[in-house]
mmCIF file of C-alpha atoms in Angstrom:
data_model
loop_
_atom_site.group_PDB
_atom_site.id
_atom_site.type_symbol
_atom_site.label_atom_id
_atom_site.label_comp_id
_atom_site.label_asym_id
_atom_site.label_seq_id
_atom_site.Cartn_x
_atom_site.Cartn_y
_atom_site.Cartn_z
ATOM 1 C CA MET A 1 28.245 38.540 -6.625
ATOM 2 C CA ASP A 2 31.908 39.521 -6.938
ATOM 3 C CA HIS A 3 32.526 37.725 -3.665
ATOM 4 C CA LEU A 4 30.998 34.538 -5.040
ATOM 5 C CA ILE A 5 32.935 34.675 -8.279
ATOM 6 C CA SER A 6 36.249 35.030 -6.471
ATOM 7 C CA SER A 7 35.385 32.382 -3.877
ATOM 8 C CA PRO A 8 38.087 29.686 -3.458
ATOM 9 C CA VAL A 9 35.332 27.145 -2.748
ATOM 10 C CA ILE A 10 33.491 27.978 -5.986
ATOM 11 C CA ILE A 11 36.716 27.986 -8.019
ATOM 12 C CA LYS A 12 37.667 24.619 -6.552
ATOM 13 C CA LYS A 13 34.304 23.156 -7.532
ATOM 14 C CA GLN A 14 34.820 24.323 -11.105
ATOM 15 C CA LEU A 15 38.311 22.821 -11.041
ATOM 16 C CA CYS A 16 36.921 19.471 -9.819
ATOM 17 C CA TYR A 17 34.488 19.491 -12.723
ATOM 18 C CA ALA A 18 37.262 20.273 -15.211
ATOM 19 C CA ILE A 19 39.512 17.532 -13.848
ATOM 20 C CA THR A 20 36.673 15.010 -13.994
ATOM 21 C CA VAL A 21 36.045 15.806 -17.646
ATOM 22 C CA LEU A 22 39.786 15.464 -18.287
ATOM 23 C CA THR A 23 39.805 12.161 -16.380
ATOM 24 C CA ILE A 24 37.097 10.668 -18.548
ATOM 25 C CA SER A 25 38.564 12.026 -21.791
ATOM 26 C CA THR A 26 42.064 10.756 -20.997
ATOM 27 C CA SER A 27 40.735 7.370 -19.930
ATOM 28 C CA VAL A 28 38.829 6.974 -23.182
ATOM 29 C CA LEU A 29 41.907 8.008 -25.185
ATOM 30 C CA LEU A 30 44.145 5.534 -23.383
ATOM 31 C CA LEU A 31 41.560 2.816 -23.704
ATOM 32 C CA ASN A 32 41.568 3.338 -27.460
ATOM 33 C CA LEU A 33 45.361 3.332 -27.565
ATOM 34 C CA ARG A 34 46.023 0.433 -25.231
ATOM 35 C CA GLY A 35 42.912 -1.695 -25.453
ATOM 36 C CA SER A 36 42.093 -3.051 -21.999
ATOM 37 C CA PHE A 37 43.278 -0.163 -19.833
ATOM 38 C CA ALA A 38 41.689 0.506 -16.454
ATOM 39 C CA PRO A 39 39.781 3.810 -16.785
ATOM 40 C CA LEU A 40 41.123 5.362 -13.617
ATOM 41 C CA SER A 41 44.597 3.859 -13.550
ATOM 42 C CA VAL A 42 46.266 6.890 -15.120
ATOM 43 C CA PHE A 43 45.195 8.923 -12.112
ATOM 44 C CA ARG A 44 45.911 6.282 -9.519
ATOM 45 C CA PHE A 45 49.503 6.205 -10.739
ATOM 46 C CA GLY A 46 49.611 9.916 -10.020
ATOM 47 C CA PHE A 47 50.114 11.343 -13.504
ATOM 48 C CA LEU A 48 47.591 14.041 -12.699
ATOM 49 C CA SER A 49 47.563 13.970 -8.900
ATOM 50 C CA TRP A 50 48.142 17.171 -6.980
ATOM 51 C CA GLY A 51 51.510 16.536 -5.376
ATOM 52 C CA LYS A 52 51.668 14.288 -2.318
ATOM 53 C CA THR A 53 48.432 15.532 -0.740
ATOM 54 C CA CYS A 54 45.213 13.822 -1.755
ATOM 55 C CA ASP A 55 42.157 16.032 -2.066
ATOM 56 C CA TYR A 56 39.457 13.536 -1.176
ATOM 57 C CA SER A 57 36.660 15.991 -1.920
ATOM 58 C CA CYS A 58 37.406 16.133 -5.653
ATOM 59 C CA GLY A 59 36.580 13.084 -7.761
ATOM 60 C CA ARG A 60 33.652 11.155 -9.185
ATOM 61 C CA TRP A 61 31.290 8.324 -8.295
ATOM 62 C CA VAL A 62 32.029 5.004 -9.956
ATOM 63 C CA PRO A 63 29.831 1.879 -10.026
ATOM 64 C CA ASP A 64 30.746 -0.698 -7.397
ATOM 65 C CA GLU A 65 28.896 -4.010 -7.481
ATOM 66 C CA ARG A 66 30.881 -5.644 -4.668
ATOM 67 C CA SER A 67 28.744 -6.487 -1.653
ATOM 68 C CA SER A 68 31.880 -6.193 0.501
ATOM 69 C CA SER A 69 31.869 -2.448 -0.185
ATOM 70 C CA GLN A 70 28.851 -2.024 2.088
ATOM 71 C CA LEU A 71 30.216 -1.225 5.537
ATOM 72 C CA TYR A 72 27.168 -2.443 7.505
ATOM 73 C CA ALA A 73 23.607 -3.629 6.971
ATOM 74 C CA GLU A 74 20.320 -1.776 7.387
ATOM 75 C CA SER A 75 19.610 -4.085 10.331
ATOM 76 C CA CYS A 76 22.164 -2.128 12.388
ATOM 77 C CA PRO A 77 20.383 -1.475 15.715
ATOM 78 C CA PHE A 78 21.539 2.135 15.922
ATOM 79 C CA LEU A 79 19.596 3.499 12.938
ATOM 80 C CA ASP A 80 16.671 5.879 13.110
ATOM 81 C CA PRO A 81 13.590 4.198 11.544
ATOM 82 C CA GLY A 82 13.387 7.087 9.079
ATOM 83 C CA PHE A 83 16.738 6.176 7.523
ATOM 84 C CA ARG A 84 15.922 2.483 6.918
ATOM 85 C CA CYS A 85 14.723 3.051 3.381
ATOM 86 C CA ARG A 86 14.624 -0.587 2.275
ATOM 87 C CA LYS A 87 12.613 -1.596 5.344
ATOM 88 C CA ASN A 88 10.273 1.322 4.647
ATOM 89 C CA GLY A 89 9.448 0.005 1.184
ATOM 90 C CA ARG A 90 12.196 1.098 -1.176
ATOM 91 C CA LYS A 91 12.724 -1.698 -3.724
ATOM 92 C CA ASP A 92 15.680 -0.529 -5.821
ATOM 93 C CA VAL A 93 19.205 -1.130 -4.522
ATOM 94 C CA GLU A 94 21.275 0.751 -7.097
ATOM 95 C CA TYR A 95 21.818 3.660 -4.700
ATOM 96 C CA LEU A 96 23.965 1.290 -2.622
ATOM 97 C CA LYS A 97 26.290 0.405 -5.505
ATOM 98 C CA TRP A 98 28.446 3.495 -5.872
ATOM 99 C CA LYS A 99 31.930 4.303 -4.661
ATOM 100 C CA TRP A 100 33.525 7.736 -4.398
ATOM 101 C CA GLN A 101 36.819 7.816 -6.303
ATOM 102 C CA PRO A 102 39.054 10.865 -5.684
ATOM 103 C CA HIS A 103 41.245 12.038 -8.548
ATOM 104 C CA GLY A 104 44.808 10.792 -8.381
ATOM 105 C CA CYS A 105 44.521 8.747 -5.201
ATOM 106 C CA ASP A 106 42.364 6.322 -3.243
ATOM 107 C CA ILE A 107 40.460 6.667 0.007
ATOM 108 C CA PRO A 108 41.996 4.379 2.653
ATOM 109 C CA ARG A 109 39.753 1.419 3.403
ATOM 110 C CA PHE A 110 37.734 2.158 6.540
ATOM 111 C CA ASN A 111 39.018 0.043 9.424
ATOM 112 C CA ALA A 112 36.553 0.059 12.304
ATOM 113 C CA SER A 113 38.845 -1.861 14.673
ATOM 114 C CA ASP A 114 41.656 0.599 14.019
ATOM 115 C CA LEU A 115 39.512 3.663 14.685
ATOM 116 C CA LEU A 116 38.111 2.119 17.874
ATOM 117 C CA GLU A 117 41.625 1.427 19.120
ATOM 118 C CA ARG A 118 42.816 4.912 18.183
ATOM 119 C CA SER A 119 39.825 6.393 20.042
ATOM 120 C CA GLN A 120 40.128 4.285 23.201
ATOM 121 C CA ASN A 121 39.183 6.137 26.407
ATOM 122 C CA GLY A 122 38.037 9.054 24.283
ATOM 123 C CA ARG A 123 35.053 10.953 22.950
ATOM 124 C CA ILE A 124 33.863 11.549 19.394
ATOM 125 C CA VAL A 125 31.281 14.331 19.262
ATOM 126 C CA PHE A 126 28.877 15.489 16.542
ATOM 127 C CA ALA A 127 27.213 18.874 17.057
ATOM 128 C CA GLY A 128 24.747 20.410 14.617
ATOM 129 C CA ASP A 129 21.455 19.722 12.897
ATOM 130 C CA SER A 130 19.732 16.462 11.956
ATOM 131 C CA LEU A 131 22.160 15.927 9.058
ATOM 132 C CA GLY A 132 24.800 15.662 11.764
ATOM 133 C CA ARG A 133 22.645 12.987 13.398
ATOM 134 C CA ASN A 134 22.505 11.226 10.017
ATOM 135 C CA GLN A 135 26.321 11.126 9.967
ATOM 136 C CA TRP A 136 26.522 10.175 13.654
ATOM 137 C CA GLU A 137 24.274 7.136 13.145
ATOM 138 C CA SER A 138 26.323 6.126 10.123
ATOM 139 C CA LEU A 139 29.544 6.164 12.169
ATOM 140 C CA LEU A 140 27.918 4.196 14.996
ATOM 141 C CA CYS A 141 27.016 1.415 12.580
ATOM 142 C CA MET A 142 30.411 1.501 10.874
ATOM 143 C CA LEU A 143 32.192 1.129 14.218
ATOM 144 C CA ALA A 144 29.758 -1.478 15.565
ATOM 145 C CA GLU A 145 30.778 -3.879 12.793
ATOM 146 C CA ALA A 146 34.039 -4.466 14.670
ATOM 147 C CA VAL A 147 32.278 -5.358 17.930
ATOM 148 C CA PRO A 148 30.997 -8.963 18.042
ATOM 149 C CA ASN A 149 28.850 -8.445 21.137
ATOM 150 C CA LYS A 150 26.500 -5.590 20.286
ATOM 151 C CA SER A 151 25.116 -5.579 23.854
ATOM 152 C CA THR A 152 28.357 -3.863 24.890
ATOM 153 C CA ILE A 153 27.270 -0.834 22.820
ATOM 154 C CA PHE A 154 24.452 1.176 24.369
ATOM 155 C CA GLU A 155 22.968 4.641 24.765
ATOM 156 C CA GLU A 156 24.112 5.780 28.178
ATOM 157 C CA ASN A 157 20.740 7.202 29.254
ATOM 158 C CA GLY A 158 18.604 4.481 27.726
ATOM 159 C CA SER A 159 17.237 6.844 25.081
ATOM 160 C CA PRO A 160 16.060 5.386 21.758
ATOM 161 C CA ILE A 161 17.944 6.226 18.575
ATOM 162 C CA THR A 162 15.283 8.329 16.947
ATOM 163 C CA LYS A 163 14.382 11.985 16.407
ATOM 164 C CA HIS A 164 15.565 13.579 19.591
ATOM 165 C CA LYS A 165 15.666 17.155 20.845
ATOM 166 C CA GLY A 166 18.762 17.090 22.960
ATOM 167 C CA PHE A 167 21.714 14.793 23.033
ATOM 168 C CA LEU A 168 22.486 11.098 22.677
ATOM 169 C CA SER A 169 25.633 9.383 23.882
ATOM 170 C CA VAL A 170 26.475 5.837 22.790
ATOM 171 C CA ARG A 171 29.152 4.011 24.737
ATOM 172 C CA PHE A 172 31.426 1.336 23.301
ATOM 173 C CA LEU A 173 32.078 -0.396 26.602
ATOM 174 C CA HIS A 174 35.191 -2.404 25.749
ATOM 175 C CA TYR A 175 36.930 0.687 24.387
ATOM 176 C CA ASN A 176 35.623 3.133 27.028
ATOM 177 C CA LEU A 177 34.620 5.318 24.088
ATOM 178 C CA THR A 178 31.543 7.491 23.688
ATOM 179 C CA VAL A 179 30.220 8.680 20.326
ATOM 180 C CA GLU A 180 27.887 11.589 21.035
ATOM 181 C CA TYR A 181 25.351 13.707 19.161
ATOM 182 C CA TYR A 182 24.129 17.144 20.241
ATOM 183 C CA ARG A 183 21.210 18.754 18.479
ATOM 184 C CA ALA A 184 22.193 22.382 17.890
ATOM 185 C CA PRO A 185 20.876 23.384 14.426
ATOM 186 C CA PHE A 186 22.251 26.929 14.668
ATOM 187 C CA LEU A 187 25.228 26.156 16.971
ATOM 188 C CA VAL A 188 24.175 29.249 18.904
ATOM 189 C CA VAL A 189 21.361 29.796 21.408
ATOM 190 C CA VAL A 190 17.727 29.876 20.323
ATOM 191 C CA GLY A 191 15.523 31.383 23.018
ATOM 192 C CA HIS A 192 12.711 33.674 23.999
ATOM 193 C CA PRO A 193 12.775 37.150 22.420
ATOM 194 C CA PRO A 194 13.368 40.293 24.492
ATOM 195 C CA GLN A 195 10.394 41.776 26.291
ATOM 196 C CA ASP A 196 8.162 44.107 24.263
ATOM 197 C CA SER A 197 9.132 42.396 20.979
ATOM 198 C CA PRO A 198 6.469 42.503 18.216
ATOM 199 C CA PRO A 199 3.924 39.640 18.399
ATOM 200 C CA LYS A 200 5.224 38.059 15.197
ATOM 201 C CA VAL A 201 8.614 37.421 16.845
ATOM 202 C CA ARG A 202 8.216 33.976 18.381
ATOM 203 C CA VAL A 203 11.859 33.160 19.130
ATOM 204 C CA THR A 204 15.277 34.637 18.462
ATOM 205 C CA VAL A 205 18.618 33.231 17.411
ATOM 206 C CA ARG A 206 21.231 34.823 19.637
ATOM 207 C CA VAL A 207 24.126 35.079 17.228
ATOM 208 C CA ASP A 208 26.597 36.091 19.939
ATOM 209 C CA GLU A 209 25.862 33.220 22.386
ATOM 210 C CA ILE A 210 27.168 29.705 21.723
ATOM 211 C CA SER A 211 24.747 26.803 22.289
ATOM 212 C CA TRP A 212 24.072 25.814 25.891
ATOM 213 C CA TYR A 213 25.260 22.309 24.994
ATOM 214 C CA SER A 214 28.764 23.672 24.399
ATOM 215 C CA ARG A 215 29.777 22.905 27.984
ATOM 216 C CA ARG A 216 29.495 19.230 27.004
ATOM 217 C CA TRP A 217 31.655 19.658 23.905
ATOM 218 C CA THR A 218 34.819 20.585 25.760
ATOM 219 C CA GLY A 219 37.291 17.749 26.162
ATOM 220 C CA ALA A 220 36.202 15.916 23.005
ATOM 221 C CA ASP A 221 38.998 14.111 21.178
ATOM 222 C CA VAL A 222 37.254 14.452 17.819
ATOM 223 C CA ILE A 223 34.445 16.931 17.239
ATOM 224 C CA ILE A 224 32.531 17.411 14.000
ATOM 225 C CA PHE A 225 30.374 20.526 13.638
ATOM 226 C CA ASN A 226 27.810 21.217 10.955
ATOM 227 C CA ALA A 227 25.232 23.908 10.260
ATOM 228 C CA GLY A 228 23.378 25.354 7.316
ATOM 229 C CA HIS A 229 20.025 23.636 6.823
ATOM 230 C CA TRP A 230 18.230 25.943 9.234
ATOM 231 C CA TRP A 231 19.976 29.076 8.025
ATOM 232 C CA ASN A 232 17.364 30.176 5.502
ATOM 233 C CA GLU A 233 14.312 32.431 5.518
ATOM 234 C CA GLU A 234 11.860 29.511 5.457
ATOM 235 C CA LYS A 235 13.109 28.211 8.803
ATOM 236 C CA THR A 236 13.792 31.574 10.417
ATOM 237 C CA VAL A 237 11.954 34.806 9.658
ATOM 238 C CA LYS A 238 9.022 33.142 7.886
ATOM 239 C CA MET A 239 8.449 31.079 11.018
ATOM 240 C CA GLY A 240 8.738 34.028 13.369
ATOM 241 C CA CYS A 241 12.391 33.383 14.223
ATOM 242 C CA TYR A 242 14.494 36.563 14.130
ATOM 243 C CA PHE A 243 17.986 37.472 15.280
ATOM 244 C CA GLN A 244 19.298 38.941 18.487
ATOM 245 C CA GLU A 245 22.687 40.394 19.411
ATOM 246 C CA GLU A 246 23.897 41.937 22.673
ATOM 247 C CA GLY A 247 20.428 41.385 24.082
ATOM 248 C CA LYS A 248 18.778 43.469 21.360
ATOM 249 C CA LEU A 249 16.351 42.299 18.697
ATOM 250 C CA ASN A 250 17.454 42.988 15.128
ATOM 251 C CA MET A 251 14.630 42.394 12.652
ATOM 252 C CA THR A 252 16.539 43.717 9.645
ATOM 253 C CA MET A 253 19.566 41.417 9.868
ATOM 254 C CA GLU A 254 19.742 39.129 6.822
ATOM 255 C CA VAL A 255 19.988 35.390 7.373
ATOM 256 C CA MET A 256 23.449 34.958 5.863
ATOM 257 C CA GLU A 257 24.803 37.905 7.851
ATOM 258 C CA ALA A 258 23.417 36.279 10.988
ATOM 259 C CA PHE A 259 25.117 33.020 9.984
ATOM 260 C CA ARG A 260 28.420 34.826 9.479
ATOM 261 C CA ARG A 261 28.187 36.418 12.935
ATOM 262 C CA SER A 262 27.267 33.100 14.551
ATOM 263 C CA LEU A 263 30.389 31.542 13.019
ATOM 264 C CA GLN A 264 32.471 34.257 14.626
ATOM 265 C CA THR A 265 30.891 33.292 17.950
ATOM 266 C CA TRP A 266 31.700 29.640 17.261
ATOM 267 C CA LYS A 267 35.281 30.578 16.343
ATOM 268 C CA SER A 268 35.811 32.507 19.572
ATOM 269 C CA TRP A 269 34.369 29.682 21.651
ATOM 270 C CA THR A 270 36.522 27.076 19.881
ATOM 271 C CA ILE A 271 39.728 29.053 20.393
ATOM 272 C CA GLN A 272 38.946 29.659 24.067
ATOM 273 C CA ASN A 273 37.580 26.256 25.038
ATOM 274 C CA LEU A 274 39.062 23.477 22.900
ATOM 275 C CA ASN A 275 42.598 22.321 23.584
ATOM 276 C CA PRO A 276 44.419 22.180 20.217
ATOM 277 C CA GLY A 277 46.708 19.502 21.610
ATOM 278 C CA LYS A 278 43.774 17.205 22.345
ATOM 279 C CA SER A 279 40.715 18.077 20.251
ATOM 280 C CA HIS A 280 40.718 17.346 16.521
ATOM 281 C CA VAL A 281 38.137 19.780 15.156
ATOM 282 C CA PHE A 282 36.207 19.461 11.891
ATOM 283 C CA PHE A 283 33.491 21.603 10.355
ATOM 284 C CA ARG A 284 31.558 19.664 7.736
ATOM 285 C CA SER A 285 30.313 21.547 4.694
ATOM 286 C CA TYR A 286 26.694 21.778 3.577
ATOM 287 C CA SER A 287 24.890 18.596 2.570
ATOM 288 C CA PRO A 288 22.883 19.342 -0.614
ATOM 289 C CA VAL A 289 19.146 18.750 -0.848
ATOM 290 C CA HIS A 290 17.480 17.532 -4.028
ATOM 291 C CA TYR A 291 13.880 18.718 -4.055
ATOM 292 C CA ARG A 292 12.425 18.938 -7.545
ATOM 293 C CA ASN A 293 9.290 20.818 -8.607
ATOM 294 C CA GLY A 294 9.018 22.653 -5.310
ATOM 295 C CA THR A 295 10.639 23.158 -1.914
ATOM 296 C CA TRP A 296 10.357 20.741 1.007
ATOM 297 C CA ASN A 297 7.040 22.243 2.140
ATOM 298 C CA GLU A 298 5.621 22.962 -1.303
ATOM 299 C CA GLY A 299 5.425 19.504 -2.837
ATOM 300 C CA GLY A 300 9.091 18.986 -3.707
ATOM 301 C CA LEU A 301 9.921 15.432 -4.806
ATOM 302 C CA CYS A 302 12.920 13.146 -5.294
ATOM 303 C CA ASP A 303 11.456 9.614 -5.360
ATOM 304 C CA ALA A 304 11.900 9.387 -9.141
ATOM 305 C CA ASP A 305 15.683 9.718 -8.795
ATOM 306 C CA THR A 306 17.128 6.196 -8.653
ATOM 307 C CA GLU A 307 20.684 6.759 -9.860
ATOM 308 C CA ALA A 308 23.445 9.272 -9.253
ATOM 309 C CA GLU A 309 23.559 12.416 -11.381
ATOM 310 C CA ARG A 310 25.810 11.983 -14.401
ATOM 311 C CA ASN A 311 25.321 15.373 -16.023
ATOM 312 C CA TYR A 312 27.789 17.737 -14.345
ATOM 313 C CA THR A 313 26.024 20.785 -15.772
ATOM 314 C CA LYS A 314 22.980 20.016 -13.616
ATOM 315 C CA LEU A 315 24.847 20.387 -10.352
ATOM 316 C CA GLU A 316 23.779 23.269 -8.135
ATOM 317 C CA THR A 317 26.216 26.052 -7.328
ATOM 318 C CA ASP A 318 28.040 25.877 -4.020
ATOM 319 C CA PRO A 319 26.027 27.531 -1.215
ATOM 320 C CA LEU A 320 27.313 30.769 0.245
ATOM 321 C CA SER A 321 27.315 29.162 3.697
ATOM 322 C CA ASN A 322 30.282 27.021 2.633
ATOM 323 C CA GLN A 323 32.295 30.109 1.799
ATOM 324 C CA TYR A 324 31.588 31.595 5.221
ATOM 325 C CA ILE A 325 32.681 28.349 6.905
ATOM 326 C CA TYR A 326 35.820 28.217 4.767
ATOM 327 C CA ASP A 327 36.638 31.843 5.589
ATOM 328 C CA VAL A 328 36.282 31.471 9.351
ATOM 329 C CA ILE A 329 38.441 28.329 9.368
ATOM 330 C CA LYS A 330 41.083 30.207 7.403
ATOM 331 C CA GLU A 331 40.974 32.972 10.024
ATOM 332 C CA MET A 332 41.548 30.406 12.758
ATOM 333 C CA LYS A 333 44.792 29.248 11.170
ATOM 334 C CA TYR A 334 46.253 32.633 12.074
ATOM 335 C CA SER A 335 45.525 31.721 15.713
ATOM 336 C CA ASN A 336 47.502 28.498 15.270
ATOM 337 C CA ARG A 337 44.310 26.414 15.374
ATOM 338 C CA LYS A 338 44.131 23.505 12.967
ATOM 339 C CA VAL A 339 40.440 23.137 12.145
ATOM 340 C CA GLN A 340 39.661 20.935 9.164
ATOM 341 C CA PHE A 341 37.059 21.888 6.564
ATOM 342 C CA LEU A 342 35.420 18.527 5.814
ATOM 343 C CA ASN A 343 34.199 19.327 2.321
ATOM 344 C CA ILE A 344 31.497 16.868 1.259
ATOM 345 C CA THR A 345 29.268 19.191 -0.778
ATOM 346 C CA TYR A 346 30.569 18.464 -4.274
ATOM 347 C CA LEU A 347 30.562 14.689 -3.911
ATOM 348 C CA THR A 348 27.137 14.735 -2.248
ATOM 349 C CA GLU A 349 25.572 16.950 -4.912
ATOM 350 C CA PHE A 350 25.665 14.018 -7.366
ATOM 351 C CA ARG A 351 23.672 11.706 -5.091
ATOM 352 C CA LYS A 352 20.092 12.764 -5.751
ATOM 353 C CA ASP A 353 19.231 9.047 -5.577
ATOM 354 C CA GLY A 354 20.224 8.574 -1.934
ATOM 355 C CA HIS A 355 17.398 10.274 -0.015
ATOM 356 C CA PRO A 356 14.561 8.558 1.866
ATOM 357 C CA SER A 357 12.080 10.484 -0.354
ATOM 358 C CA ARG A 358 8.662 8.883 0.248
ATOM 359 C CA TYR A 359 10.126 5.907 2.103
ATOM 360 C CA ARG A 360 9.894 7.503 5.503
ATOM 361 C CA GLU A 361 9.462 5.993 8.959
ATOM 362 C CA PRO A 362 6.354 3.869 9.669
ATOM 363 C CA GLY A 363 3.346 5.956 10.639
ATOM 364 C CA THR A 364 4.245 8.908 8.414
ATOM 365 C CA PRO A 365 1.053 10.287 6.784
ATOM 366 C CA THR A 366 0.842 9.485 3.080
ATOM 367 C CA ASP A 367 0.529 13.180 2.244
ATOM 368 C CA ALA A 368 3.578 14.169 4.307
ATOM 369 C CA PRO A 369 6.404 15.958 2.455
ATOM 370 C CA GLN A 370 9.068 13.755 0.937
ATOM 371 C CA ASP A 371 12.441 13.725 2.656
ATOM 372 C CA CYS A 372 14.999 14.886 0.112
ATOM 373 C CA SER A 373 17.351 16.309 2.744
ATOM 374 C CA HIS A 374 18.427 13.354 4.866
ATOM 375 C CA TRP A 375 20.038 10.161 3.591
ATOM 376 C CA CYS A 376 19.204 6.499 3.531
ATOM 377 C CA LEU A 377 21.540 4.386 5.648
ATOM 378 C CA PRO A 378 23.652 2.622 4.591
ATOM 379 C CA GLY A 379 24.322 5.413 2.145
ATOM 380 C CA VAL A 380 26.086 8.656 1.355
ATOM 381 C CA PRO A 381 27.054 9.656 4.940
ATOM 382 C CA ASP A 382 29.186 6.495 5.083
ATOM 383 C CA THR A 383 31.451 8.167 2.519
ATOM 384 C CA TRP A 384 31.595 11.306 4.671
ATOM 385 C CA ASN A 385 32.863 9.143 7.530
ATOM 386 C CA GLU A 386 35.382 7.419 5.277
ATOM 387 C CA LEU A 387 36.769 10.878 4.505
ATOM 388 C CA LEU A 388 36.754 11.740 8.206
ATOM 389 C CA TYR A 389 38.736 8.580 8.940
ATOM 390 C CA SER A 390 41.176 9.375 6.122
ATOM 391 C CA HIS A 391 41.836 12.818 7.585
ATOM 392 C CA LEU A 392 42.350 11.349 11.065
ATOM 393 C CA LEU A 393 44.900 8.928 9.646
ATOM 394 C CA LYS A 394 46.784 11.781 7.990
ATOM 395 C CA MET A 395 46.724 13.660 11.303
ATOM 396 C CA GLU A 396 48.051 10.523 13.060
ATOM 397 C CA PHE A 397 45.147 10.739 15.466
ATOM 398 C CA ARG A 398 45.265 8.718 18.664
ATOM 399 C CA THR A 399 43.827 9.506 22.070
ATOM 400 C CA LYS A 400 46.360 10.411 24.732
#
């Protein structure tokens, strides 16, 4: 508990909350003093900005009625059927009418043509769980808006854009660019347990062996990792998935300790295999879930949530996994490796309204669990990619 209390990530979240309250209070005061005063203008002019560096992860959601704010339509051909919430029966559209506003600065407008040109002859890679696929599909659609002839964008192996156990690679032909997704929920190997393991051990997570897909990650110009949604007891030990290290089964290792050790494996692999002069590395933070009245497999719901959370006191605490990610990235700085912590947890926590909920892909049984983990597209992951683009601009990214 002491570790959590002293956590920089937790302290920052509390600071974001305090600044937001101050933002609203100051805006109301100035509105009373000046009459028609734009609520956020005091912060856009930098009176309370944090120096010259914009912290895009700290801010608030503001209503945005402009249709031009939507970066693509649900008809984008690169979307998984499960993320097309409107097509699957969702009637309300308010979840599409929000904009993330950082404190003291603005997010640069996403420019698909610019990012395609910067990425020419390169590779953008997403590696992680299905939330990474959610973000990958979002970026595909955002980039495709700048390509008039969509037939020049295609999956290289002819695979459909749907739930897929493996990898998908979409090529933007005119830019000789691939945008790739690799399904690696733990980022490390999941395999058969050692011989003579107890019958209840079905598989093991080998915390000291990086995913077999890692050989395909080398040489990426931009690579975005994520992990966390499978690192819990429900999806590990309760399903017969235990942990293994140095070839030995360890049935007493706690899930978060296993996650910490796997991150050390990821760190070592990254330092040894990714060229810091070429690869721009990001590790995205945890994407919050919003199950109410139960967990995902115990009747949890979110279909009644049709607008963003406005009560800051109802936000969940930051998950411990974020602190472990933050810590390992900080360690890597001592090795002269610039890995970016793409912190989307705080801004995403507000968006309980953005999940597919009961509006899942056609053919889903009516009694199937609601999806309060993934995100409707267009939707929240578009903002994650706007932040990614903003960071790349600050890093002056361009393929060599």
